[in-house]
Short mmCIF file of C-alpha atoms in Angstrom, two decimals:
data_model
loop_
_atom_site.label_atom_id
_atom_site.label_comp_id
_atom_site.label_asym_id
_atom_site.label_seq_id
_atom_site.Cartn_x
_atom_site.Cartn_y
_atom_site.Cartn_z
CA MET A 1 82.35 56.56 105.85
CA ARG A 2 82.84 53.10 107.35
CA ARG A 3 82.32 53.09 111.10
CA THR A 4 84.89 51.23 113.20
CA LEU A 5 83.09 51.39 116.54
CA PHE A 6 81.28 48.06 116.36
CA GLU A 7 82.52 44.48 116.32
CA PRO A 8 80.81 41.37 114.86
CA ASP A 9 78.91 40.70 118.12
CA HIS A 10 77.38 44.17 117.97
CA GLU A 11 76.30 43.73 114.37
CA ALA A 12 74.76 40.34 115.19
CA PHE A 13 72.85 42.02 118.01
CA ARG A 14 71.72 44.70 115.54
CA GLU A 15 69.91 41.99 113.58
CA THR A 16 68.07 40.97 116.75
CA ALA A 17 67.09 44.58 117.39
CA LYS A 18 65.96 45.06 113.78
CA ALA A 19 63.82 41.93 113.93
CA PHE A 20 62.18 43.16 117.14
CA VAL A 21 61.41 46.52 115.55
CA ASP A 22 60.02 44.93 112.37
CA ARG A 23 57.88 42.32 114.14
CA THR A 24 56.76 44.01 117.33
CA LEU A 25 56.81 47.77 116.79
CA LYS A 26 56.21 48.73 113.17
CA PRO A 27 53.00 46.71 112.59
CA HIS A 28 51.31 48.33 115.61
CA TYR A 29 52.79 51.82 115.46
CA GLU A 30 49.57 53.58 114.45
CA ARG A 31 47.72 52.05 117.37
CA PHE A 32 50.45 53.19 119.78
CA VAL A 33 50.07 56.72 118.41
CA GLU A 34 46.29 56.68 118.76
CA GLN A 35 46.27 55.33 122.33
CA ARG A 36 49.33 57.38 123.33
CA HIS A 37 51.19 54.53 124.98
CA VAL A 38 53.00 51.31 124.14
CA ASP A 39 51.28 47.98 124.82
CA ARG A 40 52.62 45.89 127.70
CA GLU A 41 53.14 43.08 125.20
CA VAL A 42 55.90 45.17 123.63
CA TRP A 43 57.75 45.30 126.93
CA LEU A 44 57.31 41.58 127.52
CA GLU A 45 58.59 40.75 124.05
CA ALA A 46 61.54 43.10 124.52
CA GLY A 47 62.27 41.24 127.73
CA LYS A 48 62.15 37.87 125.96
CA GLN A 49 64.62 39.15 123.37
CA GLY A 50 67.03 40.32 126.07
CA LEU A 51 66.71 43.99 125.11
CA LEU A 52 65.81 45.49 128.50
CA GLY A 53 68.67 44.33 130.71
CA LEU A 54 71.79 45.01 128.67
CA GLU A 55 73.48 46.59 131.71
CA VAL A 56 72.01 44.18 134.27
CA PRO A 57 74.12 41.22 135.49
CA GLU A 58 73.00 37.78 134.41
CA GLU A 59 72.19 36.64 137.96
CA TYR A 60 69.32 39.15 137.99
CA GLY A 61 67.96 38.19 134.58
CA GLY A 62 69.94 40.63 132.45
CA SER A 63 72.36 40.18 129.58
CA GLY A 64 75.39 41.35 131.54
CA ALA A 65 76.86 42.80 128.35
CA ASN A 66 78.79 45.48 130.24
CA ASP A 67 79.49 47.16 126.90
CA TYR A 68 77.66 50.40 126.11
CA ARG A 69 78.00 49.78 122.38
CA PHE A 70 75.12 47.30 122.63
CA ASN A 71 72.97 50.08 124.12
CA ALA A 72 74.00 52.27 121.20
CA VAL A 73 72.99 49.65 118.64
CA LEU A 74 69.56 49.22 120.21
CA GLY A 75 69.07 52.99 120.46
CA GLU A 76 69.90 53.42 116.78
CA GLU A 77 67.53 50.71 115.58
CA LEU A 78 64.63 51.93 117.73
CA SER A 79 65.18 55.52 116.60
CA LYS A 80 65.09 54.61 112.94
CA ALA A 81 61.52 53.43 113.48
CA SER A 82 60.30 56.00 116.00
CA ALA A 83 61.88 58.60 118.24
CA GLY A 84 59.05 58.11 120.76
CA LEU A 85 59.49 54.36 121.03
CA ALA A 86 63.23 54.84 121.46
CA SER A 87 62.46 57.27 124.27
CA CYS A 88 60.11 54.85 126.09
CA LEU A 89 62.47 51.89 126.02
CA GLY A 90 65.56 54.06 126.42
CA ILE A 91 64.37 55.65 129.66
CA HIS A 92 63.84 52.18 131.10
CA GLY A 93 66.91 50.30 129.87
CA ASP A 94 69.41 53.11 129.34
CA VAL A 95 68.55 55.69 132.01
CA VAL A 96 66.94 53.91 134.98
CA ALA A 97 69.03 50.72 134.78
CA PRO A 98 72.29 52.28 136.04
CA TYR A 99 70.56 53.61 139.16
CA LEU A 100 69.23 50.17 140.04
CA VAL A 101 72.39 48.24 139.16
CA ASP A 102 74.91 50.63 140.71
CA LEU A 103 73.07 51.86 143.80
CA CYS A 104 70.59 49.25 144.97
CA THR A 105 71.15 46.81 147.80
CA GLU A 106 71.25 43.09 147.13
CA GLU A 107 67.69 42.77 148.47
CA GLN A 108 66.47 45.54 146.17
CA LYS A 109 68.18 44.01 143.15
CA GLN A 110 66.58 40.64 143.83
CA ARG A 111 63.21 42.33 144.27
CA TRP A 112 63.23 44.55 141.19
CA LEU A 113 65.75 43.58 138.54
CA PRO A 114 64.31 40.24 137.32
CA ARG A 115 60.96 41.92 136.58
CA PHE A 116 62.78 44.96 135.16
CA CYS A 117 64.55 42.72 132.64
CA SER A 118 61.49 40.64 131.73
CA GLY A 119 59.30 43.68 131.04
CA GLU A 120 56.89 42.76 133.83
CA MET A 121 57.92 45.98 135.61
CA THR A 122 58.33 49.17 133.57
CA THR A 123 60.06 52.24 134.93
CA GLY A 124 60.54 55.98 134.60
CA ILE A 125 62.58 58.63 136.36
CA GLY A 126 61.07 61.60 138.19
CA MET A 127 63.47 64.51 138.10
CA THR A 128 61.76 67.42 136.32
CA GLU A 129 59.33 69.60 138.26
CA PRO A 130 56.82 72.20 137.07
CA SER A 131 58.88 75.11 138.38
CA GLY A 132 62.37 73.70 137.95
CA GLY A 133 62.94 72.50 134.40
CA SER A 134 66.63 71.79 133.84
CA ASP A 135 67.59 73.10 137.30
CA LEU A 136 67.69 69.85 139.27
CA ALA A 137 69.13 71.58 142.34
CA ALA A 138 65.89 73.58 142.69
CA LEU A 139 63.70 70.57 143.53
CA LYS A 140 60.68 71.32 145.70
CA SER A 141 59.44 67.76 146.20
CA ASN A 142 60.40 66.73 149.69
CA ALA A 143 60.50 63.71 151.96
CA VAL A 144 60.53 63.65 155.75
CA ARG A 145 61.58 60.64 157.82
CA GLN A 146 58.81 59.23 160.01
CA GLY A 147 59.78 56.06 161.84
CA SER A 148 60.74 53.39 159.31
CA ASP A 149 59.18 55.32 156.39
CA TRP A 150 59.66 58.52 154.44
CA ILE A 151 56.64 60.78 153.81
CA LEU A 152 56.91 62.11 150.26
CA ASN A 153 55.13 65.23 148.95
CA GLY A 154 55.45 67.13 145.70
CA SER A 155 54.96 66.74 141.97
CA LYS A 156 56.85 65.98 138.77
CA THR A 157 56.06 66.79 135.17
CA PHE A 158 57.04 65.73 131.62
CA ILE A 159 57.82 62.21 132.88
CA THR A 160 58.33 59.68 130.08
CA ASN A 161 56.53 56.39 130.89
CA GLY A 162 54.93 58.36 133.72
CA TYR A 163 51.40 57.24 132.97
CA SER A 164 52.14 53.52 132.72
CA ALA A 165 55.32 52.83 134.71
CA ASP A 166 55.15 50.38 137.60
CA MET A 167 57.98 52.13 139.40
CA ILE A 168 59.36 55.67 139.27
CA VAL A 169 62.77 56.67 140.59
CA VAL A 170 61.88 59.97 142.29
CA ALA A 171 64.30 62.68 143.41
CA ALA A 172 63.17 64.57 146.51
CA ARG A 173 64.72 66.99 148.97
CA THR A 174 65.45 65.38 152.35
CA SER A 175 67.81 67.94 153.93
CA PRO A 176 66.71 71.42 152.79
CA GLU A 177 69.56 73.11 154.62
CA LYS A 178 72.07 71.25 152.43
CA LYS A 179 70.53 72.56 149.19
CA ALA A 180 71.80 70.45 146.25
CA ARG A 181 73.61 68.15 148.68
CA GLY A 182 70.36 67.24 150.42
CA ILE A 183 68.50 65.24 147.75
CA THR A 184 67.60 61.54 148.00
CA LEU A 185 66.31 59.03 145.45
CA PHE A 186 63.24 56.92 146.19
CA ALA A 187 61.60 54.03 144.35
CA VAL A 188 57.90 54.90 144.27
CA GLU A 189 55.79 51.95 143.18
CA ALA A 190 52.36 51.87 141.58
CA GLY A 191 49.61 51.47 144.14
CA MET A 192 51.29 53.36 146.94
CA LYS A 193 48.64 55.43 148.69
CA GLY A 194 48.89 59.12 147.78
CA PHE A 195 50.75 58.49 144.51
CA GLU A 196 48.57 59.77 141.66
CA ARG A 197 49.15 60.31 137.97
CA GLY A 198 47.77 63.19 135.95
CA ARG A 199 46.52 62.95 132.39
CA LYS A 200 48.63 61.80 129.49
CA LEU A 201 50.14 65.05 128.31
CA ASP A 202 49.18 66.16 124.79
CA LYS A 203 52.58 66.78 123.19
CA VAL A 204 53.51 68.33 119.85
CA GLY A 205 55.31 65.13 118.86
CA GLN A 206 56.07 61.58 120.02
CA PRO A 207 52.46 60.76 120.93
CA GLU A 208 53.28 57.04 121.15
CA SER A 209 55.45 57.80 124.19
CA ASP A 210 53.25 58.25 127.25
CA THR A 211 54.23 61.33 129.23
CA ALA A 212 52.50 62.44 132.41
CA GLU A 213 52.43 64.59 135.50
CA LEU A 214 52.97 62.79 138.82
CA PHE A 215 51.61 63.84 142.20
CA PHE A 216 52.71 62.73 145.66
CA GLU A 217 50.57 63.53 148.68
CA ASP A 218 51.83 62.06 151.94
CA VAL A 219 53.10 58.98 150.13
CA ARG A 220 54.54 56.59 152.70
CA VAL A 221 57.71 55.20 151.13
CA PRO A 222 59.40 52.46 153.17
CA VAL A 223 63.06 52.93 153.98
CA GLU A 224 63.65 49.76 151.95
CA ASN A 225 62.80 51.83 148.86
CA VAL A 226 65.56 54.40 149.33
CA ILE A 227 67.99 54.07 146.41
CA GLY A 228 71.59 54.59 147.45
CA GLU A 229 72.49 56.73 150.44
CA VAL A 230 70.33 59.48 151.89
CA ASP A 231 71.25 62.99 150.66
CA GLN A 232 73.46 61.67 147.86
CA GLY A 233 70.85 61.85 145.10
CA PHE A 234 72.16 64.95 143.35
CA ILE A 235 75.62 63.42 143.05
CA TYR A 236 74.11 60.19 141.71
CA MET A 237 72.15 62.11 139.08
CA MET A 238 75.17 64.14 138.00
CA GLU A 239 77.21 60.96 137.65
CA ARG A 240 74.60 59.30 135.43
CA LEU A 241 73.35 62.21 133.34
CA PRO A 242 76.23 61.86 130.83
CA GLN A 243 74.92 58.43 129.83
CA GLU A 244 71.39 59.79 129.47
CA ARG A 245 72.68 62.61 127.28
CA LEU A 246 74.83 60.33 125.16
CA GLY A 247 71.89 57.95 124.67
CA GLY A 248 69.77 60.89 123.59
CA ALA A 249 72.46 62.04 121.17
CA ILE A 250 72.72 58.59 119.60
CA SER A 251 68.95 58.52 119.15
CA ASN A 252 68.89 62.05 117.73
CA LEU A 253 71.39 61.27 115.01
CA ALA A 254 70.00 57.86 114.05
CA HIS A 255 66.53 59.40 113.75
CA ALA A 256 67.77 62.23 111.52
CA LYS A 257 69.93 59.93 109.42
CA GLN A 258 67.04 57.60 108.65
CA ILE A 259 64.73 60.45 107.63
CA LEU A 260 67.49 61.90 105.44
CA LEU A 261 68.01 58.58 103.67
CA GLU A 262 64.28 58.36 102.97
CA THR A 263 64.28 61.94 101.74
CA ILE A 264 67.14 61.29 99.34
CA GLU A 265 65.10 58.49 97.77
CA TYR A 266 62.10 60.81 97.60
CA THR A 267 64.11 63.47 95.73
CA LYS A 268 65.15 60.87 93.17
CA GLU A 269 61.56 59.85 92.49
CA ARG A 270 59.72 63.18 92.77
CA LYS A 271 59.59 65.05 89.45
CA ALA A 272 59.30 68.78 88.78
CA PHE A 273 59.86 70.63 85.52
CA GLY A 274 60.61 67.34 83.81
CA GLN A 275 63.38 66.11 86.13
CA SER A 276 63.90 64.68 89.60
CA ILE A 277 63.96 67.43 92.22
CA GLY A 278 67.21 66.04 93.61
CA SER A 279 68.98 66.88 90.36
CA PHE A 280 68.47 70.64 90.82
CA GLN A 281 71.75 72.13 91.94
CA HIS A 282 70.35 73.84 95.03
CA ASN A 283 68.75 70.62 96.26
CA LYS A 284 71.81 68.59 95.37
CA PHE A 285 74.03 70.96 97.35
CA THR A 286 71.59 70.93 100.26
CA LEU A 287 71.67 67.14 100.41
CA ALA A 288 75.46 67.12 100.14
CA GLU A 289 75.65 69.45 103.14
CA LEU A 290 73.19 67.37 105.17
CA VAL A 291 74.98 64.09 104.50
CA THR A 292 78.31 65.64 105.45
CA LYS A 293 76.86 67.09 108.65
CA ILE A 294 75.47 63.65 109.57
CA ASP A 295 78.79 61.90 108.89
CA VAL A 296 80.87 64.41 110.84
CA THR A 297 78.50 64.22 113.79
CA GLN A 298 78.52 60.43 113.63
CA ALA A 299 82.31 60.41 113.94
CA PHE A 300 82.14 62.51 117.14
CA LEU A 301 79.34 60.43 118.65
CA ASP A 302 81.20 57.21 117.91
CA GLN A 303 84.21 58.64 119.75
CA CYS A 304 81.96 59.55 122.68
CA THR A 305 80.42 56.08 122.69
CA ASP A 306 83.84 54.46 122.66
CA ALA A 307 84.95 56.72 125.52
CA HIS A 308 81.85 55.87 127.55
CA THR A 309 82.35 52.16 126.93
CA ARG A 310 85.77 52.63 128.55
CA ARG A 311 84.16 54.78 131.32
CA GLU A 312 86.09 57.85 130.16
CA LEU A 313 83.32 60.08 128.78
CA THR A 314 83.29 63.43 130.54
CA ALA A 315 80.15 65.37 131.44
CA VAL A 316 81.35 68.20 129.20
CA ASP A 317 81.78 65.98 126.14
CA ALA A 318 78.36 64.44 126.81
CA ALA A 319 76.92 67.96 126.89
CA LYS A 320 78.56 68.71 123.54
CA ALA A 321 77.13 65.54 122.06
CA LYS A 322 73.65 66.27 123.39
CA TRP A 323 73.23 69.86 122.16
CA TRP A 324 75.05 69.43 118.86
CA SER A 325 73.17 66.27 117.86
CA ALA A 326 69.85 67.89 118.77
CA ASP A 327 70.61 70.90 116.58
CA VAL A 328 71.81 68.70 113.72
CA GLN A 329 68.72 66.51 114.02
CA ASN A 330 66.36 69.47 113.87
CA ASP A 331 68.25 71.22 111.06
CA VAL A 332 68.42 68.07 108.94
CA ILE A 333 64.77 67.09 109.37
CA ASP A 334 63.59 70.66 108.79
CA ALA A 335 65.48 70.63 105.49
CA CYS A 336 63.89 67.26 104.66
CA VAL A 337 60.44 68.77 105.21
CA GLN A 338 61.35 71.54 102.76
CA LEU A 339 62.54 69.04 100.18
CA HIS A 340 59.20 67.22 100.42
CA GLY A 341 57.37 70.44 99.63
CA GLY A 342 53.71 70.55 100.64
CA TYR A 343 53.71 66.82 101.37
CA GLY A 344 56.30 67.42 104.06
CA TYR A 345 53.64 69.28 106.04
CA MET A 346 51.18 66.40 105.94
CA THR A 347 51.14 64.23 109.05
CA GLU A 348 50.62 61.04 107.05
CA TYR A 349 54.19 61.50 105.81
CA ARG A 350 56.91 60.22 108.13
CA VAL A 351 59.01 63.34 107.59
CA ALA A 352 56.28 65.56 109.07
CA ARG A 353 55.94 63.38 112.15
CA ALA A 354 59.70 63.19 112.53
CA TRP A 355 59.88 67.00 112.38
CA MET A 356 57.42 67.24 115.28
CA ASP A 357 59.09 64.42 117.18
CA ALA A 358 62.53 66.02 116.98
CA ARG A 359 61.74 69.43 118.44
CA VAL A 360 61.81 68.31 122.06
CA THR A 361 65.42 67.08 121.89
CA ARG A 362 66.67 70.65 122.19
CA ILE A 363 64.79 70.87 125.50
CA TRP A 364 64.86 67.57 127.39
CA ALA A 365 67.78 65.93 129.25
CA GLY A 366 68.93 69.47 130.02
CA SER A 367 68.15 72.20 127.49
CA ASN A 368 70.75 73.04 124.86
CA GLU A 369 71.32 76.36 126.61
CA ILE A 370 72.20 74.54 129.83
CA MET A 371 74.58 72.28 127.89
CA LYS A 372 76.40 75.34 126.55
CA GLU A 373 76.53 76.78 130.05
CA LEU A 374 78.24 73.60 131.28
CA ILE A 375 80.73 73.72 128.44
CA GLY A 376 81.39 77.42 129.05
CA ARG A 377 82.06 76.84 132.72
CA ASP A 378 84.60 74.19 131.79
CA LEU A 379 86.41 76.88 129.79
CA GLY A 380 86.81 78.85 132.99
CA LEU A 381 84.23 81.44 131.98
#
């Protein structure tokens, strides 16, 4: 079905994104997998192409697009190549950017955003903790005011870009008596004394995306690195999580759709019992169901993207998009593995890697169970 979400400017930008993927990412993908991180040159090239600051005003080095559909286009093109690469760049440009643009002071914007857009400074966001998971209100990391600084202690885990990022936006409890209403956001920069990174975590999938544990022991964070107002961090996160979940949903579907298209071609070429395996009725019906599921999901995500572009996307609809797209992604790619037969279980085949890469989407950005809980609460249950 023809999509009506995008205009000519978005499709022209898609060509830029495709060229970046083809020139800068695909030729070096195997090396990224082996070393378990993306080269800094990738970030610098993304900066040169104007891909990192889509939501950043031009005076700070960004594109100033102010149109989430451009984010969606970039997310789709990255995800077609690699879910892990889409995650790395998406955390930076799609998740962290709104915190810096919306909440930072003029001095902070001048200090951070030009390097953010150029790729000279890479970022991550430190929400998840070893004992908390999706429960952001249960943070144990804490910060205590001491003169003109805050003394930060605690740890984070499963942090995308955590091993390589130059700056992490860290959520920590500053007023324990206020519970969820007592959380503040801090910009913790590489080199701050007491800020240590653990090993690169050995994940089931997405090895090219560096993921790490972070440790903070009496880290002295200057007051100039507080993002937004003290004790307002939980509200800030709740306001911006819908965009993170929508971005994840867009990536989920684009990833699954690309693998399905490649699988359809495989079923045309692969022969069994004297005919292409796609011509068997069971396989034909399976593919018909998968294509329909992709198209129906695409229609809903395009509506969500349009709503978010107009700043009308609700947290509940973002939750629907997140959990549903993750389930569709995993169901579709699992079926693609089956259609590849034994080859689908071999890691040299893209479908096998995609199957491993996809599993985490039911967990991160708030588990699917938490998404359903949010939707259920909205029903008054």
